[in-house]
Amino acid sequence: MTTKNDDFLVLKNITKSFGKSVVIDNLDLTIKRGTMVTLLGPSGCGKTTILRLVAGLENPTSGQIFIDGEDVTKSSIQNRDICIVFQSYALFPHMSIGDNVGYGLRMQNIGAEERKKRVKEALELVDLAGFEDRFVDQISGGQQQRVALARALVLKPKVLLFDEPLSNLDANLRRSMREKIRELQQQLGITSLYVTHDQTEAFAVSDEVIVMHKGKIMQKAPAKELYLRPNSLFLANFMGESSIFDGKLAQGKVTVNGYQFELPQAAQFNVAEGDCLVGIRPEAVSLKTEGEASQGCTIKSAVYMGNHWEVVADWGGRNLLINARPDGFDPDMTQSFVHLAKHGVFLLKKE
């Protein structure tokens, strides 16, 4: 098989079983040259298994793996021209930072002068210039992760793999590291596959996100499309919070709880006219003092979250989640009227 020029990493009809347990089920996946794609999903969905298959750490039960048009299904990890950034950093504590970063180059028999030059360049890329002579126990966790990233980048691999690399960092470090990873991936144009269970992380670093469930790809799309146009109830519940109501679609207008509103993008949801499910993101709801009877709701609880109030309202006998602006919500309010924005409302087929 010869892949298209832009189809850089291709998994074709991949199945992976452990005994009688099928972990990956006849999966097809294509990643374009120079893009960053993230595998996202709950524990046990198969995302790490896919990464291990691409790396050559596991062999598929059936199917083929291609990198830049070359069939690498049976190739060892050493012959795939890939690098992995691990969750655990996997640095050598007895080596200096410079020796850690240059370890792969030494294994490739790169000369000392060239090795020194490339190590210096790699450390500069991750904002650790001058750290060559320090040791692992002399730097922070965030700096250790950047060293692990530099160690991968210095080899200039065809494919860069990330195995939940930010899981051991605190929130502020995760934010800065995901920004650095995205910046470097775009700057260097390395085709990258990233694995995480963190939705925010996936959205921040990716050109496209693949959501997995039980060894299957549920949806592959840019982050905005996944969030605003999920293609299943599983996706709607997994990708952020939403309230799901029974509704009806007719001529571009949606009726839910007797409240009718126009949804111009209704055709994008591939839902036939008639009964459907209406998903409402919390930020799509505003509460006002006036409205029609069908819009009336009862406030059940309100929790102050700093940048918004997290409100639960009874609307037509069902709970409606609302993110209310702190300057526009009265926590003593018990009755209100629901108003829906077009952005943040989506439709699903009724299963």
Short mmCIF file of C-alpha atoms in Angstrom, two decimals:
data_model
loop_
_atom_site.label_atom_id
_atom_site.label_comp_id
_atom_site.label_asym_id
_atom_site.label_seq_id
_atom_site.Cartn_x
_atom_site.Cartn_y
_atom_site.Cartn_z
CA MET A 1 0.00 0.00 0.00
CA THR A 2 1.15 3.52 -0.81
CA THR A 3 -0.59 6.19 1.23
CA LYS A 4 -1.44 9.64 -0.04
CA ASN A 5 1.31 12.17 0.50
CA ASP A 6 -0.51 13.90 3.37
CA ASP A 7 -1.72 10.67 5.02
CA PHE A 8 1.36 10.28 7.18
CA LEU A 9 0.33 7.85 9.93
CA VAL A 10 -2.25 5.26 8.85
CA LEU A 11 -3.80 2.42 10.86
CA LYS A 12 -5.83 0.09 8.65
CA ASN A 13 -8.29 -2.53 9.96
CA ILE A 14 -6.45 -2.74 13.28
CA THR A 15 -7.71 -5.29 15.80
CA LYS A 16 -5.97 -6.02 19.08
CA SER A 17 -7.04 -8.82 21.39
CA PHE A 18 -5.64 -10.03 24.69
CA GLY A 19 -6.86 -13.60 24.91
CA LYS A 20 -10.62 -13.48 24.31
CA SER A 21 -10.83 -9.78 25.18
CA VAL A 22 -11.00 -7.50 22.13
CA VAL A 23 -9.45 -4.14 23.09
CA ILE A 24 -9.35 -2.54 19.61
CA ASP A 25 -12.03 -3.58 17.14
CA ASN A 26 -11.29 -3.23 13.40
CA LEU A 27 -10.12 0.37 13.71
CA ASP A 28 -9.15 2.69 10.85
CA LEU A 29 -7.26 5.88 11.59
CA THR A 30 -5.43 8.42 9.44
CA ILE A 31 -3.31 11.30 10.73
CA LYS A 32 -2.22 13.99 8.29
CA ARG A 33 1.40 15.02 7.93
CA GLY A 34 2.49 17.65 10.46
CA THR A 35 -0.68 17.57 12.55
CA MET A 36 -1.30 16.85 16.22
CA VAL A 37 -4.14 14.40 16.90
CA THR A 38 -5.28 13.45 20.38
CA LEU A 39 -6.86 10.19 21.49
CA LEU A 40 -9.35 11.04 24.24
CA GLY A 41 -11.56 8.74 26.24
CA PRO A 42 -12.27 7.10 29.59
CA SER A 43 -9.97 4.51 31.15
CA GLY A 44 -10.06 1.23 29.29
CA CYS A 45 -11.25 2.71 25.97
CA GLY A 46 -8.15 1.53 24.08
CA LYS A 47 -6.34 4.82 23.53
CA THR A 48 -3.07 3.77 25.19
CA THR A 49 -3.15 0.45 23.35
CA ILE A 50 -3.28 2.33 20.03
CA LEU A 51 -0.27 4.42 21.06
CA ARG A 52 1.64 1.26 21.99
CA LEU A 53 0.73 -0.31 18.64
CA VAL A 54 2.02 2.73 16.76
CA ALA A 55 5.21 2.68 18.84
CA GLY A 56 5.84 -1.01 18.23
CA LEU A 57 5.52 -1.90 21.91
CA GLU A 58 2.56 -4.14 21.01
CA ASN A 59 1.77 -6.06 17.82
CA PRO A 60 -1.73 -5.92 16.32
CA THR A 61 -3.74 -9.13 16.18
CA SER A 62 -4.64 -8.12 12.65
CA GLY A 63 -4.35 -5.06 10.42
CA GLN A 64 -1.53 -2.84 9.18
CA ILE A 65 0.32 0.30 10.34
CA PHE A 66 1.97 2.70 7.88
CA ILE A 67 4.30 5.62 8.57
CA ASP A 68 4.97 7.90 5.61
CA GLY A 69 3.82 5.17 3.20
CA GLU A 70 6.02 2.45 4.72
CA ASP A 71 4.44 -0.64 6.26
CA VAL A 72 5.91 -0.79 9.78
CA THR A 73 3.46 -3.35 11.19
CA LYS A 74 6.23 -5.84 11.95
CA SER A 75 9.05 -3.33 12.51
CA SER A 76 10.65 -2.92 15.92
CA ILE A 77 10.41 0.35 17.83
CA GLN A 78 14.05 1.05 16.89
CA ASN A 79 13.20 0.95 13.18
CA ARG A 80 10.08 3.14 13.23
CA ASP A 81 11.73 6.55 13.70
CA ILE A 82 9.36 7.52 16.50
CA CYS A 83 9.89 8.96 19.99
CA ILE A 84 7.69 8.77 23.07
CA VAL A 85 7.25 11.35 25.82
CA PHE A 86 6.15 9.37 28.86
CA GLN A 87 3.97 10.30 31.81
CA SER A 88 6.77 9.27 34.19
CA TYR A 89 9.48 11.31 32.36
CA ALA A 90 11.77 8.20 32.43
CA LEU A 91 14.93 10.26 32.98
CA PHE A 92 18.21 8.75 34.19
CA PRO A 93 18.96 10.23 37.67
CA HIS A 94 22.69 9.43 37.48
CA MET A 95 23.12 11.41 34.26
CA SER A 96 23.30 15.15 33.76
CA ILE A 97 20.50 16.89 31.88
CA GLY A 98 22.75 17.20 28.85
CA ASP A 99 23.56 13.49 28.90
CA ASN A 100 19.87 12.61 29.32
CA VAL A 101 18.90 14.69 26.30
CA GLY A 102 21.81 13.37 24.24
CA TYR A 103 21.38 9.71 25.19
CA GLY A 104 19.52 8.78 22.02
CA LEU A 105 22.10 10.56 19.88
CA ARG A 106 24.86 8.60 21.59
CA MET A 107 23.00 5.35 20.81
CA GLN A 108 22.99 6.50 17.17
CA ASN A 109 26.77 7.01 17.32
CA ILE A 110 26.49 10.75 16.70
CA GLY A 111 29.86 12.45 17.32
CA ALA A 112 30.48 14.42 20.52
CA GLU A 113 30.58 17.87 18.88
CA GLU A 114 27.41 17.33 16.84
CA ARG A 115 25.73 15.80 19.90
CA LYS A 116 26.64 18.80 22.04
CA LYS A 117 25.28 21.20 19.43
CA ARG A 118 21.96 19.39 19.04
CA VAL A 119 21.51 19.01 22.80
CA LYS A 120 22.03 22.75 23.22
CA GLU A 121 19.48 23.50 20.48
CA ALA A 122 16.93 21.09 21.98
CA LEU A 123 17.26 22.60 25.46
CA GLU A 124 16.85 26.09 24.01
CA LEU A 125 13.62 24.95 22.32
CA VAL A 126 12.13 23.99 25.71
CA ASP A 127 13.46 27.11 27.50
CA LEU A 128 16.15 25.24 29.43
CA ALA A 129 19.27 26.80 27.92
CA GLY A 130 22.27 26.33 30.19
CA PHE A 131 20.83 23.35 32.09
CA GLU A 132 23.24 20.81 30.53
CA ASP A 133 25.28 20.24 33.70
CA ARG A 134 22.42 20.00 36.18
CA PHE A 135 20.97 16.72 37.43
CA VAL A 136 17.40 15.48 37.63
CA ASP A 137 17.10 16.03 41.39
CA GLN A 138 18.10 19.69 40.93
CA ILE A 139 15.14 20.67 38.73
CA SER A 140 11.36 20.83 39.17
CA GLY A 141 8.75 18.43 37.84
CA GLY A 142 7.80 20.81 35.06
CA GLN A 143 11.44 21.19 34.06
CA GLN A 144 11.86 17.41 34.09
CA GLN A 145 8.98 17.06 31.67
CA ARG A 146 10.59 19.64 29.39
CA VAL A 147 13.82 17.65 29.51
CA ALA A 148 11.86 14.56 28.46
CA LEU A 149 10.39 16.57 25.59
CA ALA A 150 13.85 17.84 24.56
CA ARG A 151 15.19 14.27 24.61
CA ALA A 152 12.51 13.32 22.06
CA LEU A 153 12.88 16.42 19.89
CA VAL A 154 16.65 16.14 19.62
CA LEU A 155 16.22 12.95 17.56
CA LYS A 156 13.99 14.72 15.01
CA PRO A 157 11.60 11.76 14.75
CA LYS A 158 9.02 11.23 12.02
CA VAL A 159 6.31 10.69 14.63
CA LEU A 160 6.17 11.99 18.20
CA LEU A 161 3.99 10.14 20.71
CA PHE A 162 2.74 11.56 24.01
CA ASP A 163 1.52 9.15 26.69
CA GLU A 164 -0.46 11.31 29.16
CA PRO A 165 2.65 13.46 29.64
CA LEU A 166 1.12 16.07 31.96
CA SER A 167 -0.68 13.82 34.44
CA ASN A 168 1.94 14.30 37.17
CA LEU A 169 1.96 18.11 37.01
CA ASP A 170 -0.16 20.59 38.92
CA ALA A 171 -2.78 22.73 37.15
CA ASN A 172 -0.57 25.75 36.44
CA LEU A 173 2.30 23.64 35.11
CA ARG A 174 -0.11 21.63 32.95
CA ARG A 175 -1.32 24.85 31.35
CA SER A 176 2.18 26.13 30.55
CA MET A 177 3.42 22.74 29.36
CA ARG A 178 0.49 22.13 27.00
CA GLU A 179 1.12 25.59 25.51
CA LYS A 180 4.80 24.73 25.03
CA ILE A 181 4.01 21.35 23.49
CA ARG A 182 1.55 22.89 21.04
CA GLU A 183 3.96 25.73 20.17
CA LEU A 184 6.84 23.34 19.45
CA GLN A 185 4.71 20.87 17.48
CA GLN A 186 3.49 23.65 15.20
CA GLN A 187 6.94 25.23 14.94
CA LEU A 188 8.67 21.96 14.01
CA GLY A 189 5.78 20.40 12.07
CA ILE A 190 6.19 16.95 13.65
CA THR A 191 3.32 14.53 13.11
CA SER A 192 2.15 13.78 16.65
CA LEU A 193 -0.24 11.45 18.46
CA TYR A 194 -1.24 12.48 21.98
CA VAL A 195 -3.07 10.35 24.55
CA THR A 196 -5.02 11.85 27.45
CA HIS A 197 -8.23 11.47 29.46
CA ASP A 198 -8.33 15.25 30.08
CA GLN A 199 -10.72 17.09 27.75
CA THR A 200 -9.19 20.53 28.37
CA GLU A 201 -5.73 19.20 27.56
CA ALA A 202 -6.98 17.53 24.38
CA PHE A 203 -8.68 20.72 23.19
CA ALA A 204 -5.60 22.85 23.93
CA VAL A 205 -3.00 20.86 21.98
CA SER A 206 -4.87 19.31 19.05
CA ASP A 207 -5.71 19.91 15.43
CA GLU A 208 -8.23 17.09 15.78
CA VAL A 209 -9.52 15.03 18.69
CA ILE A 210 -10.55 11.38 18.46
CA VAL A 211 -12.98 10.26 21.14
CA MET A 212 -12.84 6.54 21.85
CA HIS A 213 -15.15 4.16 23.67
CA LYS A 214 -14.77 0.40 24.06
CA GLY A 215 -12.09 0.09 21.40
CA LYS A 216 -13.95 2.06 18.75
CA ILE A 217 -13.67 5.60 17.40
CA MET A 218 -16.88 7.42 18.29
CA GLN A 219 -16.06 10.72 16.57
CA LYS A 220 -13.03 12.43 15.04
CA ALA A 221 -13.21 16.21 14.60
CA PRO A 222 -11.72 19.54 15.68
CA ALA A 223 -12.48 20.42 19.30
CA LYS A 224 -15.18 22.99 18.50
CA GLU A 225 -17.15 20.55 16.36
CA LEU A 226 -16.95 17.80 18.99
CA TYR A 227 -18.31 20.11 21.64
CA LEU A 228 -21.02 21.86 19.64
CA ARG A 229 -22.04 18.97 17.36
CA PRO A 230 -21.57 15.65 19.19
CA ASN A 231 -22.83 12.74 17.11
CA SER A 232 -24.15 10.53 19.91
CA LEU A 233 -25.52 10.58 23.44
CA PHE A 234 -22.22 9.16 24.67
CA LEU A 235 -20.32 12.07 23.12
CA ALA A 236 -22.80 14.61 24.47
CA ASN A 237 -22.32 13.34 28.01
CA PHE A 238 -18.57 12.76 27.74
CA MET A 239 -17.63 16.09 26.16
CA GLY A 240 -18.46 18.52 28.93
CA GLU A 241 -21.77 18.87 30.72
CA SER A 242 -25.14 19.00 29.04
CA SER A 243 -28.82 18.62 29.87
CA ILE A 244 -30.73 16.30 27.55
CA PHE A 245 -34.44 16.84 26.87
CA ASP A 246 -37.01 15.28 24.58
CA GLY A 247 -37.88 17.67 21.78
CA LYS A 248 -39.34 18.03 18.32
CA LEU A 249 -37.84 19.52 15.18
CA ALA A 250 -40.05 21.09 12.52
CA GLN A 251 -38.97 23.48 9.74
CA GLY A 252 -35.80 24.51 11.53
CA LYS A 253 -37.62 25.23 14.77
CA VAL A 254 -37.14 23.21 17.91
CA THR A 255 -39.74 22.70 20.61
CA VAL A 256 -38.67 21.60 24.07
CA ASN A 257 -40.89 21.72 27.15
CA GLY A 258 -43.41 23.72 25.10
CA TYR A 259 -40.79 26.42 24.42
CA GLN A 260 -40.20 26.94 20.69
CA PHE A 261 -37.10 28.57 19.26
CA GLU A 262 -35.32 28.68 15.94
CA LEU A 263 -32.08 26.78 15.43
CA PRO A 264 -30.67 27.88 12.05
CA GLN A 265 -27.96 25.21 12.06
CA ALA A 266 -30.43 22.36 12.70
CA ALA A 267 -29.61 20.74 9.33
CA GLN A 268 -25.99 20.24 10.46
CA PHE A 269 -27.04 17.67 13.06
CA ASN A 270 -28.30 15.05 10.59
CA VAL A 271 -31.57 14.74 12.51
CA ALA A 272 -34.84 14.14 10.67
CA GLU A 273 -37.84 16.29 11.42
CA GLY A 274 -40.01 14.96 14.22
CA ASP A 275 -39.06 13.62 17.64
CA CYS A 276 -35.44 14.14 18.67
CA LEU A 277 -33.23 14.81 21.66
CA VAL A 278 -32.21 18.36 22.49
CA GLY A 279 -28.87 18.87 24.23
CA ILE A 280 -28.30 22.12 26.11
CA ARG A 281 -24.87 23.20 27.31
CA PRO A 282 -24.88 25.11 30.63
CA GLU A 283 -23.51 28.28 29.03
CA ALA A 284 -26.35 28.34 26.47
CA VAL A 285 -28.90 29.16 29.18
CA SER A 286 -29.65 32.58 30.59
CA LEU A 287 -32.17 33.28 33.34
CA LYS A 288 -34.40 36.34 33.08
CA THR A 289 -37.20 37.87 35.09
CA GLU A 290 -39.67 37.73 32.21
CA GLY A 291 -40.79 35.09 29.74
CA GLU A 292 -43.60 32.85 28.59
CA ALA A 293 -45.13 30.26 30.89
CA SER A 294 -43.31 27.47 29.02
CA GLN A 295 -40.01 29.10 29.96
CA GLY A 296 -40.69 29.18 33.69
CA CYS A 297 -38.32 27.25 35.96
CA THR A 298 -37.67 26.75 39.66
CA ILE A 299 -34.16 27.22 41.05
CA LYS A 300 -33.14 24.14 43.04
CA SER A 301 -29.54 25.01 43.91
CA ALA A 302 -26.84 27.57 43.17
CA VAL A 303 -23.12 27.25 43.94
CA TYR A 304 -20.67 30.11 43.47
CA MET A 305 -17.70 28.95 41.35
CA GLY A 306 -15.81 32.25 40.99
CA ASN A 307 -16.31 33.04 37.32
CA HIS A 308 -19.91 31.77 37.29
CA TRP A 309 -22.76 30.42 39.39
CA GLU A 310 -23.41 26.71 38.90
CA VAL A 311 -27.19 26.53 38.94
CA VAL A 312 -29.57 23.57 38.82
CA ALA A 313 -33.15 24.43 37.87
CA ASP A 314 -36.28 22.34 37.53
CA TRP A 315 -37.60 23.00 34.03
CA GLY A 316 -40.65 20.98 33.07
CA GLY A 317 -39.86 18.31 35.63
CA ARG A 318 -36.27 17.80 34.47
CA ASN A 319 -33.01 19.18 35.80
CA LEU A 320 -31.40 21.93 33.70
CA LEU A 321 -27.74 22.81 34.34
CA ILE A 322 -26.91 26.51 33.99
CA ASN A 323 -23.68 28.51 34.17
CA ALA A 324 -24.96 31.92 35.22
CA ARG A 325 -22.84 35.07 35.03
CA PRO A 326 -21.88 36.27 38.53
CA ASP A 327 -23.02 39.82 37.78
CA GLY A 328 -26.40 38.74 36.40
CA PHE A 329 -27.65 36.19 38.88
CA ASP A 330 -29.36 36.64 42.24
CA PRO A 331 -28.61 33.61 44.47
CA ASP A 332 -31.80 34.31 46.44
CA MET A 333 -33.89 33.86 43.29
CA THR A 334 -36.32 30.93 43.41
CA GLN A 335 -38.34 31.43 40.20
CA SER A 336 -37.06 32.52 36.81
CA PHE A 337 -37.51 32.14 33.05
CA VAL A 338 -35.26 30.11 30.75
CA HIS A 339 -33.87 31.70 27.59
CA LEU A 340 -31.73 29.63 25.23
CA ALA A 341 -28.92 30.89 23.03
CA LYS A 342 -28.43 29.24 19.64
CA HIS A 343 -24.75 28.61 20.44
CA GLY A 344 -24.56 25.61 22.74
CA VAL A 345 -27.80 23.85 21.78
CA PHE A 346 -27.48 20.67 19.72
CA LEU A 347 -29.74 17.93 18.39
CA LEU A 348 -29.42 14.15 18.50
CA LYS A 349 -31.39 11.35 16.96
CA LYS A 350 -33.77 9.75 19.43
CA GLU A 351 -32.43 6.28 20.08
#
